[in-house]
PDB file of C-alpha atoms and ligand atoms in Angstrom:
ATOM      1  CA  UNK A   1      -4.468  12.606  20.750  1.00 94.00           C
ATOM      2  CA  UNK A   2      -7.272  11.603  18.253  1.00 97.00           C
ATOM      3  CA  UNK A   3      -8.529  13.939  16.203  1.00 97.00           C
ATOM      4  CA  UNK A   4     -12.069  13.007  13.769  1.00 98.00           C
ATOM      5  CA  UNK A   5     -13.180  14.560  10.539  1.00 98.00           C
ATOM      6  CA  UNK A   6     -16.523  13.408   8.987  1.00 98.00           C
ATOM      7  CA  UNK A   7     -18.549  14.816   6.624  1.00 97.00           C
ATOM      8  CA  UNK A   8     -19.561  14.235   2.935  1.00 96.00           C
ATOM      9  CA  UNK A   9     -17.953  13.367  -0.403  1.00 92.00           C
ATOM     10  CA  UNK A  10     -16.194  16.374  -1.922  1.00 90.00           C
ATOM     11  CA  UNK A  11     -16.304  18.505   1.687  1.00 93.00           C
ATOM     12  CA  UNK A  12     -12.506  18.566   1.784  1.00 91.00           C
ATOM     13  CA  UNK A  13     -11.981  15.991   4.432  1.00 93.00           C
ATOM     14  CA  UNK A  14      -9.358  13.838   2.984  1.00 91.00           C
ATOM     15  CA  UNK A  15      -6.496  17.244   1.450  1.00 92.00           C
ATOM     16  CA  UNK A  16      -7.426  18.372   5.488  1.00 95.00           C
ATOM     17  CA  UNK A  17      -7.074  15.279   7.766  1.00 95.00           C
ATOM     18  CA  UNK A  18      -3.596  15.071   5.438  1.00 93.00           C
ATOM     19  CA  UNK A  19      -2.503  18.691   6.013  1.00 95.00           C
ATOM     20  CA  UNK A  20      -3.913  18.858   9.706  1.00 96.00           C
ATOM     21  CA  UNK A  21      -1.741  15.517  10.045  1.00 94.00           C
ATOM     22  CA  UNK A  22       1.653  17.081   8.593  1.00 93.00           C
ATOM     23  CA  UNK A  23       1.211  20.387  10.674  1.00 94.00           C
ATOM     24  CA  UNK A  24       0.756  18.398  13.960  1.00 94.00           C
ATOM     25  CA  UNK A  25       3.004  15.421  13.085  1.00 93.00           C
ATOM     26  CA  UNK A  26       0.633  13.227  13.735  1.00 94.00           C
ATOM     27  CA  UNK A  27      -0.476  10.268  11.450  1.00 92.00           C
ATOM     28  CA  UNK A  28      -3.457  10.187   9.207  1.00 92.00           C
ATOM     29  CA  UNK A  29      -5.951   7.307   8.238  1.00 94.00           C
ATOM     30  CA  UNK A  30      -8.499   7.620   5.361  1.00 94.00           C
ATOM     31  CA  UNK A  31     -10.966   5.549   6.413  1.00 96.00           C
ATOM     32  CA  UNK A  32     -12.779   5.651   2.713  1.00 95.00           C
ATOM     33  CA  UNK A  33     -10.055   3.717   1.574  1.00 95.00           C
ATOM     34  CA  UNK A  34     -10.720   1.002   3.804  1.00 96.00           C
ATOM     35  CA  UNK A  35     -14.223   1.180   2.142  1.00 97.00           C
ATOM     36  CA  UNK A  36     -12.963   1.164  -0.696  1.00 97.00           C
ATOM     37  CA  UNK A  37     -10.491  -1.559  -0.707  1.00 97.00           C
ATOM     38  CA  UNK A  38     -12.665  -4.039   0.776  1.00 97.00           C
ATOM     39  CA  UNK A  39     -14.902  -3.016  -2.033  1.00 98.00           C
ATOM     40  CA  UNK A  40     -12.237  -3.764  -4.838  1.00 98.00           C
ATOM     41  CA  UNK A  41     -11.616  -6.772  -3.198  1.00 98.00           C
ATOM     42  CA  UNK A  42     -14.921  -7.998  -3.591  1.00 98.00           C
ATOM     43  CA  UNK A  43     -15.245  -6.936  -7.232  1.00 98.00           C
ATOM     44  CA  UNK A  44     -12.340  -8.864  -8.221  1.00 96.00           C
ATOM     45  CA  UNK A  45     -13.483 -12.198  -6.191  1.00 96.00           C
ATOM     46  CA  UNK A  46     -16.985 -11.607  -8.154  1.00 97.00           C
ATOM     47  CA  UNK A  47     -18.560 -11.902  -5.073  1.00 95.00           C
ATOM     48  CA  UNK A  48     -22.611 -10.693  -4.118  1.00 96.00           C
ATOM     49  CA  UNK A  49     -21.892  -7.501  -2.859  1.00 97.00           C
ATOM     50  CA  UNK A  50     -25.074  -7.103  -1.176  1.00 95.00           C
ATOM     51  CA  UNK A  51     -23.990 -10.363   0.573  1.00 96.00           C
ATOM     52  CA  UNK A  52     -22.927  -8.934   4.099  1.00 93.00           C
ATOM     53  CA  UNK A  53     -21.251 -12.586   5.325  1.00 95.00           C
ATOM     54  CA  UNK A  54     -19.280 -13.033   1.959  1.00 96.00           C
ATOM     55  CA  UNK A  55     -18.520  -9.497   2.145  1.00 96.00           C
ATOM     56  CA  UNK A  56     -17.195 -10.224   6.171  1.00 95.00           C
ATOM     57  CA  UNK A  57     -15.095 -13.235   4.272  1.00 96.00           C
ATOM     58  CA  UNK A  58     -13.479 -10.986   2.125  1.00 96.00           C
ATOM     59  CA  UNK A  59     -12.060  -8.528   4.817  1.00 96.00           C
ATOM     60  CA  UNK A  60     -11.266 -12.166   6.920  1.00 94.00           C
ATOM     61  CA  UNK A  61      -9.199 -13.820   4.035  1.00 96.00           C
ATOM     62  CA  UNK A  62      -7.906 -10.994   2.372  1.00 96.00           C
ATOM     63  CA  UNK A  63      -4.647  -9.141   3.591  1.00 96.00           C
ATOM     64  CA  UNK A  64      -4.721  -5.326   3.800  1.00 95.00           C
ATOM     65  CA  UNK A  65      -2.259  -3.000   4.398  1.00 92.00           C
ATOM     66  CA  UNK A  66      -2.985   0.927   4.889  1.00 88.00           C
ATOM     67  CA  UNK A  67       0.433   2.458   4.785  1.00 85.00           C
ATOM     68  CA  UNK A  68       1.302   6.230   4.473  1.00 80.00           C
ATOM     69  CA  UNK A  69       4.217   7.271   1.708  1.00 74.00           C
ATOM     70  CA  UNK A  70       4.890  10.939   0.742  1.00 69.00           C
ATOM     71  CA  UNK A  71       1.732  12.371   2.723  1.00 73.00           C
ATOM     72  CA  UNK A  72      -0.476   9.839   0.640  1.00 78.00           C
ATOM     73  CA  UNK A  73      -2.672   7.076   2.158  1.00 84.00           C
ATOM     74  CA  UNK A  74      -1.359   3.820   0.173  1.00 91.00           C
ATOM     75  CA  UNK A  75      -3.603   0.548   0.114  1.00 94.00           C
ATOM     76  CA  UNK A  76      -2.309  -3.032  -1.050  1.00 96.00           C
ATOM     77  CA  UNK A  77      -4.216  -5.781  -1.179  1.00 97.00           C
ATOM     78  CA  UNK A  78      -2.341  -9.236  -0.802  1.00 97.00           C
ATOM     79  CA  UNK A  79       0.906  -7.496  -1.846  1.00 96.00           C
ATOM     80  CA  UNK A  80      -0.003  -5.374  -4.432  1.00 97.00           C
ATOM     81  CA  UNK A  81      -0.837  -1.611  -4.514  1.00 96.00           C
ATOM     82  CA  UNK A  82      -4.507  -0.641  -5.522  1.00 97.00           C
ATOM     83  CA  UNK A  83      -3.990   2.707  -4.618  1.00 94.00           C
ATOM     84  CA  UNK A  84      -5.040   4.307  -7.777  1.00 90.00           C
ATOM     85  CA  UNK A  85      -8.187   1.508  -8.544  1.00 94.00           C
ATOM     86  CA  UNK A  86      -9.711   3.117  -5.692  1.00 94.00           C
ATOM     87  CA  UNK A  87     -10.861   5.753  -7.250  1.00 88.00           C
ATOM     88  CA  UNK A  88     -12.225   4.703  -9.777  1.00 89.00           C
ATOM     89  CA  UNK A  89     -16.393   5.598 -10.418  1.00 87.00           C
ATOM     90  CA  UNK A  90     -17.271   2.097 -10.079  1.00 93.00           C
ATOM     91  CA  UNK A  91     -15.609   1.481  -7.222  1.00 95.00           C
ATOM     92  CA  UNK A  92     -16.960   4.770  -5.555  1.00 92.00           C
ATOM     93  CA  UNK A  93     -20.471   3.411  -6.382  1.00 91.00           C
ATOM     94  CA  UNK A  94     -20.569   0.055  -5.235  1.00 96.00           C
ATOM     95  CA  UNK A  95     -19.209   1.141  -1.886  1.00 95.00           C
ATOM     96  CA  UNK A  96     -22.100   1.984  -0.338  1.00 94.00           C
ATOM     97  CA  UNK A  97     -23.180  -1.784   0.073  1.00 96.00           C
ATOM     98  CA  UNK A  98     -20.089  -2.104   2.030  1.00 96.00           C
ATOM     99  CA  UNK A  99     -20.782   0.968   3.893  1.00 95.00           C
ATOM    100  CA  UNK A 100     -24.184  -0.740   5.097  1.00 94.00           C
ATOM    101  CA  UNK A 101     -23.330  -3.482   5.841  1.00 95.00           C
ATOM    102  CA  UNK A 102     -22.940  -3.481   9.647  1.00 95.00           C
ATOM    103  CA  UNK A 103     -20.928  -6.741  10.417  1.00 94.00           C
ATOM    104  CA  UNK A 104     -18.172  -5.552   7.970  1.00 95.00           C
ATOM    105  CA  UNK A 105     -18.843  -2.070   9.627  1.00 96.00           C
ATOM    106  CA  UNK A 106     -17.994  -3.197  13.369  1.00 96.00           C
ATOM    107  CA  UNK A 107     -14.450  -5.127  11.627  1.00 96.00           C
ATOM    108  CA  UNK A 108     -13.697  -2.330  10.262  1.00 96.00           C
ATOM    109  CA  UNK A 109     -14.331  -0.165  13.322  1.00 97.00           C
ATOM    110  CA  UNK A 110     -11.903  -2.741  14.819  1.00 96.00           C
ATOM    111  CA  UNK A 111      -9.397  -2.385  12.209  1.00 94.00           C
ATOM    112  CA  UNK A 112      -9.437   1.681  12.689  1.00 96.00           C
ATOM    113  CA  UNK A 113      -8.956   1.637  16.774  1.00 97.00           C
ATOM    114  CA  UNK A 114      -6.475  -0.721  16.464  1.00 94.00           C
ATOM    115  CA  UNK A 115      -4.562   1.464  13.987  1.00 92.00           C
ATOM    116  CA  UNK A 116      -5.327   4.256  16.494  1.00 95.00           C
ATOM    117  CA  UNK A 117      -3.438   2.770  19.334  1.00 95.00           C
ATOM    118  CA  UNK A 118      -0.557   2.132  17.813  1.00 90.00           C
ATOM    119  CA  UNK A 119      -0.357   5.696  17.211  1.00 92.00           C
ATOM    120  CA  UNK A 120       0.299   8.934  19.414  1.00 94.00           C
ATOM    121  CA  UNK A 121      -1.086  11.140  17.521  1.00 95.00           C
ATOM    122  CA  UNK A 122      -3.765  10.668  14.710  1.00 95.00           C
ATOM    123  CA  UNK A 123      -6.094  12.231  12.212  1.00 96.00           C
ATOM    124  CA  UNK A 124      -9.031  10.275  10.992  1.00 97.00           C
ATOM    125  CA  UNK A 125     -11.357  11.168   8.704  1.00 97.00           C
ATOM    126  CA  UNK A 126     -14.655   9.632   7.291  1.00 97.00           C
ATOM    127  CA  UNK A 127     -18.118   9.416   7.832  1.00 97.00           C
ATOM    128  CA  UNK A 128     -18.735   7.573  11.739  1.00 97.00           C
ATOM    129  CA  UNK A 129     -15.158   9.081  13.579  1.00 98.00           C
ATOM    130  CA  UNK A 130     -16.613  11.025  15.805  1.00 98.00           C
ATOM    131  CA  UNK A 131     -19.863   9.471  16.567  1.00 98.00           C
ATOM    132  CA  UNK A 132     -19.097   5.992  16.488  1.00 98.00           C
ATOM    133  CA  UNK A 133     -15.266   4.832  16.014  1.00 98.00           C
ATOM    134  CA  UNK A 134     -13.940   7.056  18.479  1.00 98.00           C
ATOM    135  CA  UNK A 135     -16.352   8.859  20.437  1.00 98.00           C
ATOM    136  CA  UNK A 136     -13.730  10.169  23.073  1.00 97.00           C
ATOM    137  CA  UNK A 137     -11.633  11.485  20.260  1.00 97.00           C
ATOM    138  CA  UNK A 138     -10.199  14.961  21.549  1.00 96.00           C
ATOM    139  CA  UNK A 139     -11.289  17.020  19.020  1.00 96.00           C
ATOM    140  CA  UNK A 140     -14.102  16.453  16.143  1.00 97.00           C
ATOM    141  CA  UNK A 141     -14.529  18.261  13.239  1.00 97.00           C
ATOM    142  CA  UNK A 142     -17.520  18.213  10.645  1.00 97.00           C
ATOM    143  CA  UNK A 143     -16.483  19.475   7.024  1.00 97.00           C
ATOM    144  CA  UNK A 144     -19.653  20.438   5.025  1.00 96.00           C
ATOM    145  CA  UNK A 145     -20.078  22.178   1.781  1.00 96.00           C
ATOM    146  CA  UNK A 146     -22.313  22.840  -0.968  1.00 95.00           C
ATOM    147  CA  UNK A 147     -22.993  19.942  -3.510  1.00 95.00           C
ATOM    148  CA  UNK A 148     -22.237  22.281  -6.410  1.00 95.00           C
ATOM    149  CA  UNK A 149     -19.206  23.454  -5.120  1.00 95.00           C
ATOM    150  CA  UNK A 150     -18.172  19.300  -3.486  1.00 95.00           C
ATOM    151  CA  UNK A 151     -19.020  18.807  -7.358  1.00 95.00           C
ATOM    152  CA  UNK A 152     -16.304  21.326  -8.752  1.00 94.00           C
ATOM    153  CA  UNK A 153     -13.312  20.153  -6.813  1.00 91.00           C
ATOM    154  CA  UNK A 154     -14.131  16.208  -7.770  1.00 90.00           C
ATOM    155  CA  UNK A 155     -14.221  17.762 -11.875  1.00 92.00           C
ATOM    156  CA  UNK A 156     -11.046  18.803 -10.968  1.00 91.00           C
ATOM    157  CA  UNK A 157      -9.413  15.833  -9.375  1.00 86.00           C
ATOM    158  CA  UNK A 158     -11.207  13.710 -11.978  1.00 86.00           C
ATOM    159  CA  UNK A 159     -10.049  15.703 -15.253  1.00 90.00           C
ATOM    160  CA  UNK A 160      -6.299  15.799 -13.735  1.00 88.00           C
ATOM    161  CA  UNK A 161      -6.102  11.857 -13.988  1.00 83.00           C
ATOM    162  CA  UNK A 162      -8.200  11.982 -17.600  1.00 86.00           C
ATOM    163  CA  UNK A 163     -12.266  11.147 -16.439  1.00 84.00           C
ATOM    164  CA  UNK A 164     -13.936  13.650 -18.536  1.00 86.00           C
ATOM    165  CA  UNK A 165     -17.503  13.131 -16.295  1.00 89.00           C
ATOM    166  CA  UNK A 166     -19.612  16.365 -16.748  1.00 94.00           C
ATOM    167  CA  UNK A 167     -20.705  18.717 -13.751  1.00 95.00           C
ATOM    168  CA  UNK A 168     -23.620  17.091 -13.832  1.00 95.00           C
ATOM    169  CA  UNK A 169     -22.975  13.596 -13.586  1.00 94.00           C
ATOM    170  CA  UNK A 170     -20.742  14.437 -10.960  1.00 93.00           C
ATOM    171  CA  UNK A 171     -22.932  16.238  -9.039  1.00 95.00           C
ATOM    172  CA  UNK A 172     -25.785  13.530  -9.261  1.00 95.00           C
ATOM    173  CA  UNK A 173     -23.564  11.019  -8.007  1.00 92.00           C
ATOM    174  CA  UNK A 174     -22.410  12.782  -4.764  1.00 94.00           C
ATOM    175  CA  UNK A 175     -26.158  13.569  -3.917  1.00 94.00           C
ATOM    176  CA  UNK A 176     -26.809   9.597  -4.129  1.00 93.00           C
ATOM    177  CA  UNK A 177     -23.937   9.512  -2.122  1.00 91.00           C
ATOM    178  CA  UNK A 178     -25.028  11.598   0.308  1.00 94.00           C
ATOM    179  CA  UNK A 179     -28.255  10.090   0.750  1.00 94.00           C
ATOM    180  CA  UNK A 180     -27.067   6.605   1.275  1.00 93.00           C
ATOM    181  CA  UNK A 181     -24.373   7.860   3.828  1.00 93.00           C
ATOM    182  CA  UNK A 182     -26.947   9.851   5.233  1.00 95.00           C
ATOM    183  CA  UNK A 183     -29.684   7.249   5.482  1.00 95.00           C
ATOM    184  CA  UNK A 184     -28.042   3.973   6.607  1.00 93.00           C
ATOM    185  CA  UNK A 185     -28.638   2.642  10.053  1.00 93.00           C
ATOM    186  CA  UNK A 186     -25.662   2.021  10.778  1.00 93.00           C
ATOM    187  CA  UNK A 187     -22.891   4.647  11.286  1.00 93.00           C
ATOM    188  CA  UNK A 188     -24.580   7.045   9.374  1.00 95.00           C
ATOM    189  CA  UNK A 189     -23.116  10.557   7.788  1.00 96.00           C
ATOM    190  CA  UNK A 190     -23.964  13.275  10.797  1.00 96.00           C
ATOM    191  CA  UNK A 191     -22.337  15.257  12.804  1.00 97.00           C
ATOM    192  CA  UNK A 192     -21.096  13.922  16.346  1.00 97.00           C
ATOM    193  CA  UNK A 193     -22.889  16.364  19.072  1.00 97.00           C
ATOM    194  CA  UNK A 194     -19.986  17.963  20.204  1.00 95.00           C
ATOM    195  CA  UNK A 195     -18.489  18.581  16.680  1.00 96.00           C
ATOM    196  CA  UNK A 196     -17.000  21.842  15.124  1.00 96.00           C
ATOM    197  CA  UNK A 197     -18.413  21.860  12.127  1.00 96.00           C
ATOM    198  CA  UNK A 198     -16.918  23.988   9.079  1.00 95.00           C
ATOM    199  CA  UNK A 199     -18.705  25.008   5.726  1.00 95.00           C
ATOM    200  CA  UNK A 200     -15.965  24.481   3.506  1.00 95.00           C
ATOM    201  CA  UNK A 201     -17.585  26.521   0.501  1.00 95.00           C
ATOM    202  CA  UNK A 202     -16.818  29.888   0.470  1.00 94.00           C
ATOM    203  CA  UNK A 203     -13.056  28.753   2.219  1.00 94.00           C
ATOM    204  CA  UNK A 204      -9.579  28.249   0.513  1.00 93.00           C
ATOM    205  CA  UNK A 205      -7.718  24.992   1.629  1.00 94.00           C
ATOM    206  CA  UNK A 206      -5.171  27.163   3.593  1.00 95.00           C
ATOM    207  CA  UNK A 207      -8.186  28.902   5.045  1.00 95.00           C
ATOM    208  CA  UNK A 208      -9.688  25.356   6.049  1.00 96.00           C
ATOM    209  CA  UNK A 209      -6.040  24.499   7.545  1.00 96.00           C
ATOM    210  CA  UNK A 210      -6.261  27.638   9.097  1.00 95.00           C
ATOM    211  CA  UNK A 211      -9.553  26.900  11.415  1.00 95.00           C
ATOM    212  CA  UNK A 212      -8.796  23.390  11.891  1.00 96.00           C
ATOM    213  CA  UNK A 213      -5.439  24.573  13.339  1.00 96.00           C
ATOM    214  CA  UNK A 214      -6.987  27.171  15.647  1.00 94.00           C
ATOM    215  CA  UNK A 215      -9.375  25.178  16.868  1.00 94.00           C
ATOM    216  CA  UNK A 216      -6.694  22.650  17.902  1.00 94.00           C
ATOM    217  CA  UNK A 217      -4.679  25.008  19.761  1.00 91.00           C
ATOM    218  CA  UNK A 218      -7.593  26.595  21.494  1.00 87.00           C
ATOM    219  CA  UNK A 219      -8.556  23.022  22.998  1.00 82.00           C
ATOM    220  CA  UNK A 220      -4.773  22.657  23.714  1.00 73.00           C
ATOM    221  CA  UNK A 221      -4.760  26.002  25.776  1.00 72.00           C
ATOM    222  CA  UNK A 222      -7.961  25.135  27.943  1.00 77.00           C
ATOM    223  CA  UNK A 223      -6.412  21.876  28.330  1.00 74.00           C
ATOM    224  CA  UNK A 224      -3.024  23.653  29.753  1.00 66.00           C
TER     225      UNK A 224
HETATM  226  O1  LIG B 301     -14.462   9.138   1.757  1.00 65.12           O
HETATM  227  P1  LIG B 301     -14.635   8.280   0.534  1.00 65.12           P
HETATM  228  O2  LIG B 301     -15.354   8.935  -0.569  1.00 65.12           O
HETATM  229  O3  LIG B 301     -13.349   7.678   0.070  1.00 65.12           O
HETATM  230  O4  LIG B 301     -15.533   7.055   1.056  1.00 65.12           O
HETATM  231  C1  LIG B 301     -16.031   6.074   0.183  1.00 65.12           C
HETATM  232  C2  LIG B 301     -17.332   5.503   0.736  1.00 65.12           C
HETATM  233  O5  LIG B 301     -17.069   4.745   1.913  1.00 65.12           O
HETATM  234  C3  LIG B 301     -18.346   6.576   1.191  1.00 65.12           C
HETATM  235  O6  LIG B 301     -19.272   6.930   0.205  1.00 65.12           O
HETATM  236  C4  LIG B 301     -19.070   5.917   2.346  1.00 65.12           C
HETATM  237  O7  LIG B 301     -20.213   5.256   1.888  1.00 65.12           O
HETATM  238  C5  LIG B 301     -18.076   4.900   2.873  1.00 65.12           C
HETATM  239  N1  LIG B 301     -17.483   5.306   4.161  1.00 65.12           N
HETATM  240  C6  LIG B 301     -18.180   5.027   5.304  1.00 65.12           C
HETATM  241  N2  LIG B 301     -17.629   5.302   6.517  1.00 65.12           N
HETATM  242  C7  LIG B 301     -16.428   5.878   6.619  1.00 65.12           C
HETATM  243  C8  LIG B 301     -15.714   6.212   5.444  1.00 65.12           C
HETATM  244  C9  LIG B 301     -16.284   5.920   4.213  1.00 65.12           C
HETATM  245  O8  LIG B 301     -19.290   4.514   5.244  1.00 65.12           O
HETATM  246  N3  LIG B 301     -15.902   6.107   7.828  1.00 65.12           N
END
């Protein structure tokens, strides 16, 4: 059973694919990460990251490992855990050149089936699960929000780990976010066709949990 969610920064996919993934027993892949990593990587080689083949190199002749501990999606990178890096604003930045970069797009496409079969049961979330890295997936699910409100919760995971960004800075740098997701050719931010899609705003995370889950056993019953 594969199960997608996409949708923008701050929407609430990665707390859900986790929860959705614990109440199903099923395992859960932040695909961001992946982004992410490869990004770091880069960084640290000092490499051209608008370089798509030296950017293909680094995913080639680096080793990484996407591992989940205590709920959490955990990333090392030759050996050694980055998890924490990953966040950080300037790695959040520079991942959109990653992100458009089709080559290291269609490895890591690769890289995210592959994890898939391996696996009974999985929830992925990103930006292209539905529409392009699994486009059979049994059930797809579109998180959306307002950018004020995507804003507020990243404040809030940013001030608990000591980034003291204002609203507003915060808020300007999803929107960027958003538009570069949104306007790449390749594997852009959108909903599949035959997504549910959920406007996290208004909604508590137990209420999210609570739709996701109903939604899940509603396909399950038609199914049966
Ligand atoms: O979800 P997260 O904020 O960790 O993703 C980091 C970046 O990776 C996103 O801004 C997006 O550009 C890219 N990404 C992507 N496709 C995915 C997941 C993430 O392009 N499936």
């Amino acid at each position: 059973m594969i199960i997608t969610i996409d949708g923008p920064a701050g929407s609430g996919k990665s707390t859900m694919a986790r929860l959705l993934a614990l109440k199903l027993s099923a395992s859960f892949l932040d695909t961001g990460a992946m982004y992410r990593a490869v990004t770091l990587a880069a960084m640290q080689a000092g490499i051209d990251l608008s370089d798509q083949d030296k950017l293909l190199g680094v995913i080639q002749t680096n080793k990484f490992e996407f591992s989940v501990i205590d709920d959490k999606m955990s990333i090392r990178i030759n050996g050694l855990d980055v998890t924490e890096q990953l966040r950080s604003p300037q790695v959040t930045a520079n991942s959109r050149y990653i992100a458009s970069a089709p080559k290291a797009r269609e490895k890591l496409v690769q890289m995210q089936r592959q994890f898939a079969t391996t696996r009974q049961k999985i929830v992925t979330e990103g930006r292209d699960q539905g529409t392009v890295a699994f486009p059979d997936a049994d059930i797809k699910f579109y998180l959306t929000a307002d950018p004020a409100a995507r804003a507020l919760r990243r404040q809030a995971e940013l001030r608990a780990k000591g980034d003291d960004q204002t609203l507003e800075q915060i808020q300007k740098a999803i929107e960027e976010r958003d538009k570069s997701d949104r306007n790449r050719t390749v594997g852009p931010l959108k909903p599949a066709d035959d997504a549910v899609i959920i406007d996290t705003t208004d909604l508590s995370i137990d209420g999210v949990v609570e739709k996701l889950l109903s939604c899940v056993k509603e396909k399950c019953l038609k199914e049966n």
